[in-house]
Short mmCIF file of C-alpha atoms in Angstrom, two decimals:
data_model
loop_
_atom_site.label_atom_id
_atom_site.label_comp_id
_atom_site.label_asym_id
_atom_site.label_seq_id
_atom_site.Cartn_x
_atom_site.Cartn_y
_atom_site.Cartn_z
CA MET Z 1482 11.35 15.48 -3.69
CA THR Z 1483 14.88 15.12 -5.01
CA ALA Z 1484 17.41 17.73 -3.89
CA PHE Z 1485 18.98 18.39 -7.29
CA SER Z 1486 22.73 19.05 -7.15
CA PRO Z 1487 25.87 18.90 -9.30
CA GLU Z 1488 27.05 15.86 -7.30
CA LEU Z 1489 23.82 13.98 -7.99
CA ALA Z 1490 23.92 14.98 -11.66
CA ALA Z 1491 27.45 13.61 -11.97
CA LEU Z 1492 26.38 10.25 -10.55
CA ALA Z 1493 23.30 10.18 -12.78
CA ASN Z 1494 25.45 10.86 -15.83
CA THR Z 1495 27.13 7.45 -15.47
CA SER Z 1496 24.26 5.45 -13.95
CA PRO Z 1497 23.19 2.39 -15.99
CA ALA Z 1498 19.56 2.70 -14.82
CA TRP Z 1499 17.41 2.85 -17.96
CA PRO Z 1500 15.64 6.17 -17.13
CA PHE Z 1501 19.06 7.86 -17.01
CA GLU Z 1502 20.05 6.25 -20.30
CA GLU Z 1503 16.91 7.72 -21.88
CA ALA Z 1504 17.45 11.10 -20.22
CA ARG Z 1505 21.01 11.34 -21.54
CA LYS Z 1506 19.63 11.05 -25.09
CA LEU Z 1507 17.39 14.03 -24.38
CA VAL Z 1508 20.28 16.09 -23.05
CA LYS Z 1509 22.09 15.58 -26.36
CA ARG Z 1510 18.90 16.36 -28.30
CA ILE Z 1511 18.41 19.79 -26.79
CA ALA Z 1512 22.06 20.89 -26.94
CA GLY Z 1513 22.12 24.47 -28.20
CA ARG Z 1514 18.45 25.16 -27.52
CA PRO Z 1515 17.40 28.14 -25.39
CA ALA Z 1516 17.43 27.07 -21.73
CA ASP Z 1517 13.96 28.52 -21.13
CA ARG Z 1518 12.31 26.39 -23.83
CA PRO Z 1519 10.47 23.51 -22.10
CA VAL Z 1520 11.28 19.92 -22.92
CA LEU Z 1521 7.97 18.25 -23.80
CA PHE Z 1522 7.17 14.67 -22.89
CA GLU Z 1523 4.03 13.00 -24.25
CA THR Z 1524 2.01 9.87 -23.66
CA GLY Z 1525 -0.84 8.90 -25.96
CA TYR Z 1526 -4.12 7.23 -25.07
CA GLY Z 1527 -6.88 5.82 -27.25
CA PRO Z 1528 -10.12 5.97 -25.23
CA SER Z 1529 -11.92 3.32 -27.30
CA GLY Z 1530 -12.03 1.00 -24.28
CA LEU Z 1531 -11.62 1.05 -20.54
CA PRO Z 1532 -8.20 2.31 -19.37
CA HIS Z 1533 -5.81 -0.53 -18.57
CA ILE Z 1534 -2.48 -0.90 -16.86
CA GLY Z 1535 -0.56 -0.49 -20.11
CA THR Z 1536 -1.84 3.07 -20.35
CA PHE Z 1537 -0.74 3.77 -16.79
CA GLY Z 1538 2.62 2.18 -17.57
CA GLU Z 1539 3.39 4.73 -20.27
CA VAL Z 1540 2.74 7.62 -17.92
CA ALA Z 1541 4.70 6.04 -15.06
CA ARG Z 1542 7.71 5.22 -17.21
CA THR Z 1543 7.70 8.58 -18.96
CA THR Z 1544 7.51 10.29 -15.57
CA MET Z 1545 10.60 8.34 -14.49
CA VAL Z 1546 12.50 9.54 -17.57
CA ARG Z 1547 11.33 13.08 -16.94
CA HIS Z 1548 12.62 13.01 -13.36
CA ALA Z 1549 15.90 11.47 -14.53
CA PHE Z 1550 16.26 14.35 -17.02
CA ARG Z 1551 15.60 16.89 -14.28
CA THR Z 1552 18.30 15.22 -12.18
CA LEU Z 1553 20.84 15.29 -15.01
CA THR Z 1554 20.15 18.97 -15.73
CA GLU Z 1555 19.84 19.96 -12.05
CA ASP Z 1556 16.26 21.00 -12.86
CA ARG Z 1557 17.46 24.09 -14.72
CA ILE Z 1558 15.40 23.37 -17.85
CA PRO Z 1559 11.58 23.43 -17.63
CA THR Z 1560 9.71 20.25 -18.54
CA ARG Z 1561 6.09 19.38 -19.28
CA LEU Z 1562 4.28 16.06 -19.61
CA ILE Z 1563 1.25 15.94 -21.89
CA ALA Z 1564 -1.23 13.06 -21.62
CA PHE Z 1565 -2.96 13.18 -25.02
CA SER Z 1566 -6.26 11.42 -25.70
CA ASP Z 1567 -7.17 10.58 -29.30
CA ASP Z 1568 -10.85 10.97 -28.47
CA MET Z 1569 -11.76 12.35 -31.90
CA ASP Z 1570 -11.15 8.93 -33.44
CA GLY Z 1571 -14.21 7.23 -34.88
CA LEU Z 1572 -15.78 4.33 -32.96
CA ARG Z 1573 -14.64 1.33 -35.01
CA LYS Z 1574 -16.40 -1.37 -32.99
CA VAL Z 1575 -18.37 -1.71 -29.79
CA PRO Z 1576 -16.09 -2.95 -26.96
CA ASP Z 1577 -16.97 -6.34 -25.48
CA ASN Z 1578 -16.82 -5.15 -21.87
CA VAL Z 1579 -19.30 -2.23 -21.77
CA PRO Z 1580 -23.07 -2.08 -21.11
CA ASN Z 1581 -25.69 -0.75 -23.58
CA ARG Z 1582 -23.84 -2.20 -26.55
CA ASP Z 1583 -26.88 -1.94 -28.87
CA MET Z 1584 -27.11 1.79 -28.20
CA MET Z 1585 -23.43 2.24 -28.97
CA ALA Z 1586 -23.74 0.33 -32.24
CA ALA Z 1587 -25.87 3.17 -33.62
CA TYR Z 1588 -22.86 5.50 -33.31
CA LEU Z 1589 -20.28 3.43 -35.19
CA GLY Z 1590 -17.90 5.66 -37.14
CA LYS Z 1591 -18.61 8.78 -35.10
CA PRO Z 1592 -16.01 10.47 -32.87
CA LEU Z 1593 -15.72 8.96 -29.39
CA THR Z 1594 -16.67 12.32 -27.92
CA VAL Z 1595 -20.02 12.12 -29.75
CA VAL Z 1596 -20.90 8.57 -28.68
CA PRO Z 1597 -23.10 8.70 -25.53
CA ASP Z 1598 -21.71 7.38 -22.25
CA PRO Z 1599 -22.86 3.73 -22.01
CA PHE Z 1600 -22.13 3.51 -18.29
CA SER Z 1601 -24.34 6.33 -16.97
CA ASN Z 1602 -25.38 9.88 -17.70
CA GLU Z 1603 -22.51 11.24 -15.62
CA TYR Z 1604 -20.37 12.18 -18.63
CA PRO Z 1605 -21.33 13.78 -21.95
CA SER Z 1606 -19.75 11.00 -24.04
CA PHE Z 1607 -18.03 7.63 -24.11
CA GLY Z 1608 -14.71 9.35 -24.77
CA ALA Z 1609 -15.23 11.75 -21.87
CA ALA Z 1610 -16.14 8.87 -19.53
CA ASN Z 1611 -12.97 6.94 -20.37
CA ASN Z 1612 -10.87 10.10 -20.18
CA ALA Z 1613 -12.26 10.75 -16.70
CA ARG Z 1614 -11.38 7.23 -15.58
CA LEU Z 1615 -7.82 7.64 -16.77
CA ARG Z 1616 -7.42 11.10 -15.21
CA ALA Z 1617 -8.92 10.02 -11.90
CA PHE Z 1618 -6.26 7.39 -11.45
CA LEU Z 1619 -3.40 9.56 -12.66
CA ASP Z 1620 -4.53 12.29 -10.26
CA ALA Z 1621 -4.85 9.85 -7.36
CA PHE Z 1622 -1.35 8.60 -8.01
CA GLY Z 1623 0.04 12.12 -7.98
CA PHE Z 1624 1.39 12.35 -11.53
CA GLU Z 1625 2.21 15.84 -12.72
CA TYR Z 1626 0.78 16.12 -16.24
CA GLU Z 1627 -1.35 18.21 -18.58
CA PHE Z 1628 -4.34 16.46 -20.15
CA MET Z 1629 -5.15 17.24 -23.77
CA SER Z 1630 -8.16 16.09 -25.78
CA ALA Z 1631 -7.84 15.64 -29.54
CA THR Z 1632 -11.41 16.88 -30.02
CA GLU Z 1633 -10.74 20.09 -28.09
CA THR Z 1634 -7.29 20.62 -29.62
CA TYR Z 1635 -8.47 20.25 -33.22
CA ALA Z 1636 -11.50 22.47 -32.57
CA SER Z 1637 -9.43 25.16 -30.83
CA GLY Z 1638 -7.26 25.72 -33.90
CA ALA Z 1639 -4.06 24.65 -32.12
CA PHE Z 1640 -3.35 22.22 -34.98
CA ASP Z 1641 -4.43 24.56 -37.80
CA ALA Z 1642 -0.95 25.71 -38.84
CA SER Z 1643 0.36 22.14 -38.94
CA LEU Z 1644 -2.76 20.96 -40.80
CA ARG Z 1645 -2.05 23.54 -43.50
CA LYS Z 1646 1.54 22.29 -43.68
CA MET Z 1647 0.17 18.75 -44.03
CA LEU Z 1648 -1.92 19.96 -46.95
CA TRP Z 1649 1.11 21.53 -48.64
CA ALA Z 1650 3.11 18.32 -47.99
CA TYR Z 1651 0.23 16.09 -49.13
CA ASP Z 1652 2.15 14.39 -51.94
CA ALA Z 1653 5.18 13.74 -49.75
CA VAL Z 1654 2.95 12.19 -47.07
CA MET Z 1655 1.25 10.00 -49.65
CA ASP Z 1656 4.64 8.85 -50.93
CA ILE Z 1657 5.54 7.77 -47.40
CA ILE Z 1658 2.33 5.91 -46.62
CA LEU Z 1659 1.10 4.40 -49.91
CA PRO Z 1660 3.95 1.86 -50.33
CA THR Z 1661 2.95 0.32 -46.99
CA LEU Z 1662 -0.69 -0.27 -48.04
CA GLY Z 1663 -2.42 -2.91 -50.11
CA GLU Z 1664 -3.77 -2.06 -53.57
CA GLU Z 1665 -7.39 -1.63 -52.42
CA ARG Z 1666 -6.50 0.61 -49.47
CA ARG Z 1667 -4.16 2.73 -51.61
CA ALA Z 1668 -7.10 3.65 -53.82
CA THR Z 1669 -9.02 5.22 -50.92
CA TYR Z 1670 -6.28 6.49 -48.60
CA SER Z 1671 -5.92 10.12 -47.57
CA PRO Z 1672 -4.07 11.56 -44.57
CA PHE Z 1673 -7.19 13.70 -43.95
CA LEU Z 1674 -10.40 12.24 -42.51
CA PRO Z 1675 -13.30 14.69 -43.00
CA ILE Z 1676 -16.06 14.84 -40.40
CA CYS Z 1677 -19.23 14.42 -42.48
CA PRO Z 1678 -21.44 17.50 -41.91
CA ARG Z 1679 -24.53 15.41 -42.74
CA THR Z 1680 -23.95 12.34 -40.49
CA GLY Z 1681 -21.13 13.31 -38.15
CA VAL Z 1682 -19.17 10.19 -39.17
CA VAL Z 1683 -15.38 10.30 -39.49
CA LEU Z 1684 -15.04 9.48 -43.20
CA GLN Z 1685 -12.24 7.45 -44.77
CA VAL Z 1686 -12.55 8.69 -48.35
CA PRO Z 1687 -10.06 9.75 -51.04
CA MET Z 1688 -9.58 13.44 -51.83
CA ILE Z 1689 -10.57 14.42 -55.37
CA ARG Z 1690 -9.14 17.95 -55.12
CA ARG Z 1691 -6.87 19.92 -52.82
CA ASP Z 1692 -6.31 23.65 -52.54
CA PRO Z 1693 -3.34 24.37 -50.24
CA GLN Z 1694 -3.69 28.09 -50.85
CA ALA Z 1695 -7.29 28.11 -49.62
CA GLY Z 1696 -6.61 25.40 -47.04
CA THR Z 1697 -9.40 23.11 -48.32
CA VAL Z 1698 -9.93 19.58 -49.56
CA THR Z 1699 -12.73 18.20 -51.69
CA TYR Z 1700 -14.18 14.70 -51.44
CA ARG Z 1701 -17.30 12.85 -52.54
CA ASP Z 1702 -19.96 11.92 -49.97
CA PRO Z 1703 -19.88 8.10 -50.07
CA GLU Z 1704 -23.67 7.85 -49.72
CA THR Z 1705 -25.03 10.76 -51.77
CA GLY Z 1706 -22.19 11.19 -54.27
CA GLU Z 1707 -22.21 14.94 -53.65
CA GLU Z 1708 -18.91 16.81 -53.85
CA ILE Z 1709 -18.05 18.41 -50.50
CA THR Z 1710 -15.34 21.04 -50.04
CA THR Z 1711 -14.22 21.66 -46.48
CA PRO Z 1712 -11.39 23.48 -44.71
CA VAL Z 1713 -8.84 21.23 -43.07
CA THR Z 1714 -8.80 23.56 -40.05
CA GLY Z 1715 -11.06 24.20 -37.07
CA GLY Z 1716 -11.86 20.59 -36.29
CA ARG Z 1717 -13.61 19.89 -39.62
CA VAL Z 1718 -11.16 17.07 -40.36
CA LYS Z 1719 -8.83 14.93 -38.33
CA CYS Z 1720 -5.78 13.14 -39.60
CA GLN Z 1721 -5.36 9.45 -40.26
CA TRP Z 1722 -3.50 7.62 -37.44
CA LYS Z 1723 0.15 7.82 -38.53
CA ALA Z 1724 -0.30 11.29 -39.99
CA ASP Z 1725 -2.15 12.35 -36.83
CA TRP Z 1726 0.74 11.23 -34.62
CA ALA Z 1727 3.21 13.20 -36.76
CA LEU Z 1728 0.89 16.22 -36.77
CA ARG Z 1729 0.77 16.18 -32.98
CA TRP Z 1730 4.56 15.90 -32.64
CA HIS Z 1731 5.03 18.81 -35.05
CA ALA Z 1732 2.30 21.09 -33.70
CA LEU Z 1733 3.15 20.61 -30.02
CA GLY Z 1734 6.93 20.26 -30.41
CA ILE Z 1735 7.14 16.92 -28.60
CA ASP Z 1736 10.67 15.90 -27.55
CA TYR Z 1737 10.05 12.47 -26.03
CA GLU Z 1738 7.45 9.74 -26.43
CA MET Z 1739 7.80 6.00 -25.94
CA ALA Z 1740 5.56 3.42 -27.62
CA GLY Z 1741 4.81 -0.29 -27.59
CA LYS Z 1742 6.78 -2.75 -29.68
CA ASP Z 1743 3.74 -3.29 -31.91
CA LEU Z 1744 4.06 0.34 -33.05
CA ILE Z 1745 7.64 0.22 -34.32
CA ASP Z 1746 6.55 0.58 -37.96
CA SER Z 1747 4.12 3.36 -37.04
CA VAL Z 1748 6.87 5.27 -35.24
CA THR Z 1749 9.09 4.98 -38.33
CA LEU Z 1750 6.41 6.24 -40.71
CA SER Z 1751 5.18 9.02 -38.40
CA SER Z 1752 8.78 10.17 -37.97
CA LYS Z 1753 9.14 10.48 -41.75
CA ILE Z 1754 5.90 12.45 -41.98
CA CYS Z 1755 7.00 14.74 -39.15
CA LYS Z 1756 10.20 15.45 -41.09
CA ALA Z 1757 8.14 16.16 -44.23
CA LEU Z 1758 6.27 18.79 -42.20
CA GLY Z 1759 9.57 20.40 -41.29
CA GLY Z 1760 9.66 19.00 -37.76
CA ARG Z 1761 11.78 16.54 -35.80
CA ALA Z 1762 10.37 13.31 -34.42
CA PRO Z 1763 10.71 12.84 -30.65
CA ASP Z 1764 13.19 10.56 -28.93
CA GLY Z 1765 11.94 7.47 -27.12
CA PHE Z 1766 12.05 3.68 -27.14
CA ASN Z 1767 9.75 0.78 -27.89
CA TYR Z 1768 8.69 -1.19 -24.84
CA GLU Z 1769 7.52 -4.79 -24.90
CA LEU Z 1770 3.85 -5.68 -24.61
CA PHE Z 1771 2.01 -7.04 -21.61
CA LEU Z 1772 0.63 -10.56 -21.88
CA ASP Z 1773 -2.33 -12.20 -20.16
CA SER Z 1774 -2.25 -15.51 -18.28
CA GLU Z 1775 -2.23 -17.41 -21.61
CA GLY Z 1776 0.61 -15.37 -23.10
CA LYS Z 1777 -1.67 -13.31 -25.37
CA LYS Z 1778 -1.44 -9.55 -25.82
CA ILE Z 1779 -3.81 -7.67 -23.51
CA SER Z 1780 -6.49 -5.58 -25.17
CA LYS Z 1781 -8.61 -2.64 -23.94
CA SER Z 1782 -11.65 -3.86 -25.84
CA LYS Z 1783 -11.34 -7.53 -24.82
CA GLY Z 1784 -10.54 -6.73 -21.22
CA ASN Z 1785 -8.29 -9.80 -20.94
CA GLY Z 1786 -5.64 -8.16 -18.77
CA LEU Z 1787 -5.62 -6.68 -15.30
CA THR Z 1788 -7.25 -3.30 -14.90
CA ILE Z 1789 -5.77 -0.59 -12.75
CA ASP Z 1790 -8.53 -1.10 -10.17
CA GLU Z 1791 -7.93 -4.85 -10.03
CA TRP Z 1792 -4.25 -4.43 -9.23
CA LEU Z 1793 -4.98 -1.80 -6.60
CA ALA Z 1794 -7.53 -4.08 -4.94
CA TYR Z 1795 -4.65 -6.33 -3.84
CA ALA Z 1796 -1.57 -4.11 -3.68
CA ASN Z 1797 -0.44 -0.52 -3.35
CA PRO Z 1798 0.38 1.78 -6.29
CA SER Z 1799 4.12 1.61 -5.60
CA SER Z 1800 4.16 -2.10 -6.42
CA LEU Z 1801 2.45 -1.33 -9.73
CA SER Z 1802 5.13 1.26 -10.47
CA LEU Z 1803 7.83 -1.33 -9.76
CA TYR Z 1804 6.19 -3.70 -12.23
CA MET Z 1805 6.40 -0.94 -14.84
CA TYR Z 1806 10.00 -0.08 -13.99
CA ARG Z 1807 11.43 -3.57 -14.28
CA GLU Z 1808 12.73 -4.60 -17.72
CA PRO Z 1809 10.52 -2.39 -19.90
CA LYS Z 1810 11.90 -3.97 -23.07
CA ALA Z 1811 10.98 -7.53 -22.01
CA ALA Z 1812 7.52 -9.06 -22.48
CA LYS Z 1813 5.86 -9.75 -19.12
CA ARG Z 1814 2.76 -11.59 -17.98
CA LEU Z 1815 0.22 -9.27 -16.41
CA HIS Z 1816 -1.99 -11.49 -14.28
CA PHE Z 1817 -3.05 -11.80 -10.66
CA ASP Z 1818 -0.26 -14.19 -9.74
CA VAL Z 1819 2.45 -11.55 -10.40
CA ILE Z 1820 1.07 -9.24 -7.70
CA PRO Z 1821 2.40 -10.93 -4.51
CA ARG Z 1822 5.87 -11.40 -5.98
CA THR Z 1823 6.02 -7.79 -7.18
CA VAL Z 1824 4.92 -6.47 -3.79
CA ASP Z 1825 7.64 -8.41 -2.01
CA GLU Z 1826 10.27 -7.28 -4.53
CA TYR Z 1827 9.24 -3.69 -3.87
CA LEU Z 1828 9.57 -4.22 -0.10
CA GLN Z 1829 13.01 -5.75 -0.60
CA PHE Z 1830 14.24 -2.79 -2.69
CA LEU Z 1831 12.79 -0.39 -0.13
CA THR Z 1832 14.49 -2.19 2.77
CA VAL Z 1833 17.99 -2.10 1.26
CA PHE Z 1834 17.77 1.50 0.00
CA PRO Z 1835 18.91 3.26 3.23
CA LYS Z 1836 21.95 0.98 3.42
CA GLN Z 1837 23.16 1.78 -0.11
CA ASP Z 1838 25.63 4.44 -1.20
CA PRO Z 1839 24.34 7.23 -3.48
CA LYS Z 1840 25.57 5.52 -6.65
CA ALA Z 1841 23.74 2.28 -5.81
CA GLN Z 1842 20.64 4.18 -4.75
CA LEU Z 1843 20.32 5.67 -8.25
CA GLN Z 1844 20.11 2.10 -9.59
CA ASN Z 1845 17.48 1.07 -7.04
CA PRO Z 1846 13.98 1.09 -8.59
CA VAL Z 1847 12.44 2.80 -5.54
CA TRP Z 1848 14.54 5.91 -6.26
CA HIS Z 1849 12.80 6.24 -9.62
CA ILE Z 1850 9.38 5.16 -8.33
CA HIS Z 1851 9.40 7.84 -5.62
CA ALA Z 1852 11.20 10.62 -7.56
CA GLY Z 1853 14.37 10.29 -5.52
CA ASN Z 1854 12.70 10.29 -2.10
CA PRO Z 1855 11.45 6.80 -1.16
CA PRO Z 1856 9.73 6.35 2.21
CA ALA Z 1857 11.48 4.65 5.11
CA PRO Z 1858 10.89 0.87 5.24
CA GLU Z 1859 8.55 -0.42 7.94
CA THR Z 1860 10.42 -3.25 9.64
CA VAL Z 1861 9.53 -5.00 12.89
CA PRO Z 1862 11.97 -5.92 15.68
CA SER Z 1863 12.81 -9.59 16.15
CA ALA Z 1864 15.47 -11.81 17.67
CA GLU Z 1865 17.21 -11.79 14.25
CA GLY Z 1866 17.14 -8.00 14.05
CA ALA Z 1867 14.85 -5.73 12.03
CA THR Z 1868 12.57 -7.91 9.89
CA GLN Z 1869 10.54 -6.95 6.83
CA VAL Z 1870 7.18 -8.72 6.98
CA THR Z 1871 6.36 -9.74 3.42
CA PHE Z 1872 3.14 -10.09 1.49
CA GLY Z 1873 3.94 -13.79 1.14
CA MET Z 1874 4.34 -14.24 4.88
CA LEU Z 1875 1.08 -12.47 5.64
CA MET Z 1876 -0.75 -14.60 3.08
CA LYS Z 1877 0.64 -17.77 4.69
CA LEU Z 1878 -0.52 -16.57 8.09
CA ALA Z 1879 -3.96 -15.90 6.62
CA SER Z 1880 -3.93 -19.31 4.97
CA ALA Z 1881 -2.86 -21.15 8.12
CA SER Z 1882 -5.48 -19.43 10.25
CA ASN Z 1883 -8.08 -19.46 7.45
CA THR Z 1884 -8.93 -15.90 8.39
CA ALA Z 1885 -11.04 -13.35 6.57
CA ASN Z 1886 -9.88 -10.34 8.58
CA LYS Z 1887 -6.57 -8.61 9.15
CA GLU Z 1888 -7.12 -8.34 12.92
CA THR Z 1889 -6.27 -12.03 13.20
CA LEU Z 1890 -2.96 -11.37 11.46
CA TRP Z 1891 -2.23 -8.55 13.88
CA GLY Z 1892 -2.64 -11.02 16.73
CA PHE Z 1893 0.27 -13.03 15.33
CA LEU Z 1894 2.34 -9.91 14.55
CA LYS Z 1895 1.93 -8.41 18.02
CA ARG Z 1896 2.95 -11.66 19.67
CA TYR Z 1897 6.01 -11.89 17.42
CA ALA Z 1898 6.96 -8.21 17.84
CA PRO Z 1899 5.33 -6.65 20.93
CA GLY Z 1900 4.78 -2.94 20.58
CA VAL Z 1901 4.04 -3.11 16.85
CA SER Z 1902 0.54 -1.97 15.89
CA PRO Z 1903 -1.47 -0.55 12.98
CA GLN Z 1904 -0.73 2.89 14.40
CA THR Z 1905 3.05 2.42 14.47
CA HIS Z 1906 3.13 0.54 11.15
CA PRO Z 1907 0.33 1.86 8.87
CA GLY Z 1908 2.03 0.43 5.76
CA LEU Z 1909 2.10 -3.03 7.33
CA ASP Z 1910 -1.55 -2.64 8.29
CA GLU Z 1911 -2.40 -1.81 4.67
CA LEU Z 1912 -0.37 -4.81 3.51
CA ALA Z 1913 -2.23 -7.09 5.94
CA GLY Z 1914 -5.54 -5.98 4.44
CA TYR Z 1915 -4.31 -6.63 0.90
CA SER Z 1916 -2.99 -10.08 1.81
CA VAL Z 1917 -6.24 -11.20 3.48
CA ARG Z 1918 -8.25 -10.10 0.47
CA TYR Z 1919 -5.88 -11.82 -1.95
CA PHE Z 1920 -6.01 -15.02 0.12
CA ILE Z 1921 -9.81 -15.08 0.30
CA GLU Z 1922 -10.41 -14.26 -3.37
CA LYS Z 1923 -7.43 -15.78 -5.19
CA ILE Z 1924 -5.93 -18.54 -3.00
CA LEU Z 1925 -8.76 -20.07 -0.98
CA PRO Z 1926 -10.97 -21.10 -3.95
CA ASN Z 1927 -8.09 -23.19 -5.37
CA LYS Z 1928 -6.65 -24.45 -2.09
CA VAL Z 1929 -5.97 -28.22 -2.05
CA PHE Z 1930 -4.19 -29.98 0.81
CA ALA Z 1931 -1.89 -32.86 -0.07
CA VAL Z 1932 -2.29 -36.22 1.66
CA PRO Z 1933 1.03 -37.33 3.24
CA ASP Z 1934 2.64 -40.57 2.07
CA ASP Z 1935 4.50 -42.86 4.46
CA VAL Z 1936 7.80 -40.93 4.29
CA GLU Z 1937 6.01 -37.62 4.80
CA ARG Z 1938 4.00 -39.01 7.75
CA MET Z 1939 7.20 -40.14 9.43
CA ALA Z 1940 8.85 -36.73 8.79
CA LEU Z 1941 5.83 -34.81 10.07
CA GLY Z 1942 5.70 -36.94 13.22
CA THR Z 1943 9.35 -36.21 13.92
CA LEU Z 1944 8.84 -32.51 13.20
CA LYS Z 1945 5.87 -32.41 15.59
CA ALA Z 1946 7.95 -33.87 18.40
CA SER Z 1947 10.84 -31.53 17.66
CA LEU Z 1948 8.63 -28.43 17.66
CA ALA Z 1949 6.76 -29.53 20.78
CA ALA Z 1950 10.08 -29.62 22.62
CA LEU Z 1951 10.75 -25.96 21.83
CA PRO Z 1952 9.71 -23.13 24.16
CA ALA Z 1953 6.59 -21.18 23.21
CA ALA Z 1954 8.60 -17.98 22.65
CA VAL Z 1955 11.27 -19.07 20.22
CA ASP Z 1956 13.22 -17.21 17.55
CA ALA Z 1957 13.01 -18.02 13.84
CA LYS Z 1958 16.59 -19.30 13.56
CA THR Z 1959 16.09 -21.92 16.29
CA VAL Z 1960 12.93 -23.12 14.56
CA GLN Z 1961 14.64 -23.21 11.16
CA ASP Z 1962 17.53 -25.26 12.59
CA ALA Z 1963 15.06 -27.73 14.09
CA ILE Z 1964 13.30 -28.08 10.74
CA TYR Z 1965 16.64 -28.75 9.01
CA ASP Z 1966 17.60 -31.35 11.64
CA VAL Z 1967 14.39 -33.29 11.04
CA ALA Z 1968 14.91 -33.55 7.27
CA ARG Z 1969 18.69 -34.06 7.14
CA PRO Z 1970 18.65 -37.84 7.92
CA ILE Z 1971 15.82 -38.57 5.45
CA PRO Z 1972 17.20 -39.64 2.03
CA ARG Z 1973 14.33 -38.04 0.09
CA TYR Z 1974 15.19 -34.60 1.43
CA GLN Z 1975 18.98 -34.82 1.40
CA GLN Z 1976 21.14 -32.67 -0.83
CA VAL Z 1977 24.91 -32.90 -1.23
CA MET Z 1978 26.47 -29.48 -0.68
CA LYS Z 1979 29.51 -28.05 -2.48
CA ASP Z 1980 31.77 -28.86 0.47
CA GLY Z 1981 30.58 -32.50 0.47
CA SER Z 1982 28.37 -32.17 3.54
CA THR Z 1983 24.75 -33.27 3.64
CA GLY Z 1984 22.22 -30.47 3.39
CA VAL Z 1985 18.45 -30.23 3.02
CA SER Z 1986 16.78 -29.80 -0.36
CA LEU Z 1987 13.89 -27.48 -1.16
CA ALA Z 1988 11.70 -30.57 -1.61
CA TRP Z 1989 11.32 -30.70 2.19
CA PHE Z 1990 9.93 -27.19 2.39
CA ASP Z 1991 7.76 -27.70 -0.68
CA ALA Z 1992 6.26 -30.71 1.10
CA LEU Z 1993 5.60 -28.68 4.25
CA TYR Z 1994 3.69 -26.02 2.32
CA ARG Z 1995 1.66 -28.58 0.35
CA LEU Z 1996 0.83 -30.62 3.45
CA LEU Z 1997 0.27 -27.90 6.05
CA LEU Z 1998 -0.99 -24.94 3.98
CA GLY Z 1999 -2.30 -26.45 0.77
CA GLU Z 2000 0.05 -24.31 -1.36
CA ASP Z 2001 3.14 -24.92 -3.47
CA LYS Z 2002 5.50 -22.24 -2.17
CA GLY Z 2003 5.98 -19.92 0.75
CA PRO Z 2004 8.34 -17.75 2.80
CA ARG Z 2005 11.08 -19.00 5.13
CA PHE Z 2006 9.36 -21.64 7.21
CA GLY Z 2007 11.20 -20.92 10.46
CA THR Z 2008 10.04 -17.30 10.38
CA PHE Z 2009 6.50 -18.44 9.60
CA VAL Z 2010 6.45 -20.74 12.66
CA ALA Z 2011 7.93 -18.02 14.87
CA MET Z 2012 5.13 -15.66 13.82
CA TYR Z 2013 2.28 -18.13 13.65
CA GLY Z 2014 3.23 -19.94 16.86
CA VAL Z 2015 4.79 -23.31 17.69
CA ALA Z 2016 1.61 -24.72 19.24
CA GLU Z 2017 -0.49 -23.53 16.30
CA THR Z 2018 1.93 -25.14 13.83
CA VAL Z 2019 1.70 -28.43 15.74
CA LEU Z 2020 -2.07 -28.31 15.20
CA LEU Z 2021 -1.46 -27.90 11.45
CA ILE Z 2022 0.73 -31.02 11.57
CA ASP Z 2023 -1.99 -32.94 13.44
CA ALA Z 2024 -4.52 -31.98 10.77
CA ALA Z 2025 -2.17 -33.18 8.01
CA LEU Z 2026 -1.53 -36.50 9.81
CA GLU Z 2027 -5.27 -37.09 10.17
CA ARG Z 2028 -5.83 -36.48 6.45
CA ALA Z 2029 -6.55 -39.59 4.38
#
């Protein structure tokens, strides 16, 4: 945990890291407030589909801003993070990626906490099942938060005072929302959605009368035509989406909430409604959306993006946090192929952290990912000094050896760095397991070895002879120099350097990975050979030369 101090706060006050930029806005917001009044952070969640990484991203990013605020204020002001589930919302459609869809169809329009759990009988409702899935991951990750259910909060009366204010401000709310709607929707819109006492459906009907003094609204049952008068309190109604968001901000006193770029207009309208209720909209920013492999927005109901469990099948939670930290206002693809690169970026940031001064450390993503206390990097000794074994390197070792178990990788690692073991390097052991699984499930099915042409055959033959002349125990630099020396005289692989000398282009290394490993890219080839073994690499060359 961060040791909060005036010195650290001073550095944070000028740091360009985006969580500090957000936290500084909050410091200005609360100027003049009593120091014992908590600053409230909120993240919202719609449990109409399975939880996805975007939901986790909001909590992770908000947690980073919360910790940045605590650093700026030396943790002298209490903070709370509320994870709010809109589980009272009516089921609009049956998600594509759930079982028992016909059963669920019978509950269309009813609150998600009334719809039975389609997965099993473990939870009392569909909303409760999805809430549990979200909470289980947040708990496993160690987030500090308070979970709130819309169903429970409405029913408890916690929103009653703000609901009455909404009723008094009904005309002002209508003036805010109606200009944004089409003519047909304007005729039926109301900020209040009554829960039908006859069917249990969340009704979208116009109000024919309102009595702010009594705290009631009157509407006509759309099926029977009967006039129904109901209190707006006690969970008998919920608010329409934008009004509901404003109600929550006002009732709970939320200070900070971020939202996706697709909700910019909603944030604007909800902020106006919150002001009409006599409240102040929270600070925050709009982050960009996640895209699938085809560049389309990911969707909970379609299930076209990575789930939390899918990411964690191939990488640790810290890598997922890094993905969320980087460029939150830029659209990013969220697909399996981003995992290895993100893992290695995380390892790189972790490796340089101990060498940085305090100012640079506050700009390092791992400081924010680990709340100011990142773990020590797990490097292995080598002739070149301490080396960080990457996800990419482990995958190439798995690919070269065509292995389905991490024990094979440990054979290479122990030969490269004697004394290193799963016991001394548990993080590396975990990484080896992830890399083998990723190779078997994501790389191997699409693996295609290139057939060498005449120039490549000549180059491989020369490389084989050069490697065979090296001692069995050789350092990565010597191997890399030998690889350069083979390619430098070959016109195809030559590259003119800035000083006019002849260097080696990346085309040579691309060819080696295509020919020897059946892949397009890879880590530094000299280090790969030093780990995998000179004799073993010669066998890879023989296999490529025999390929027709």
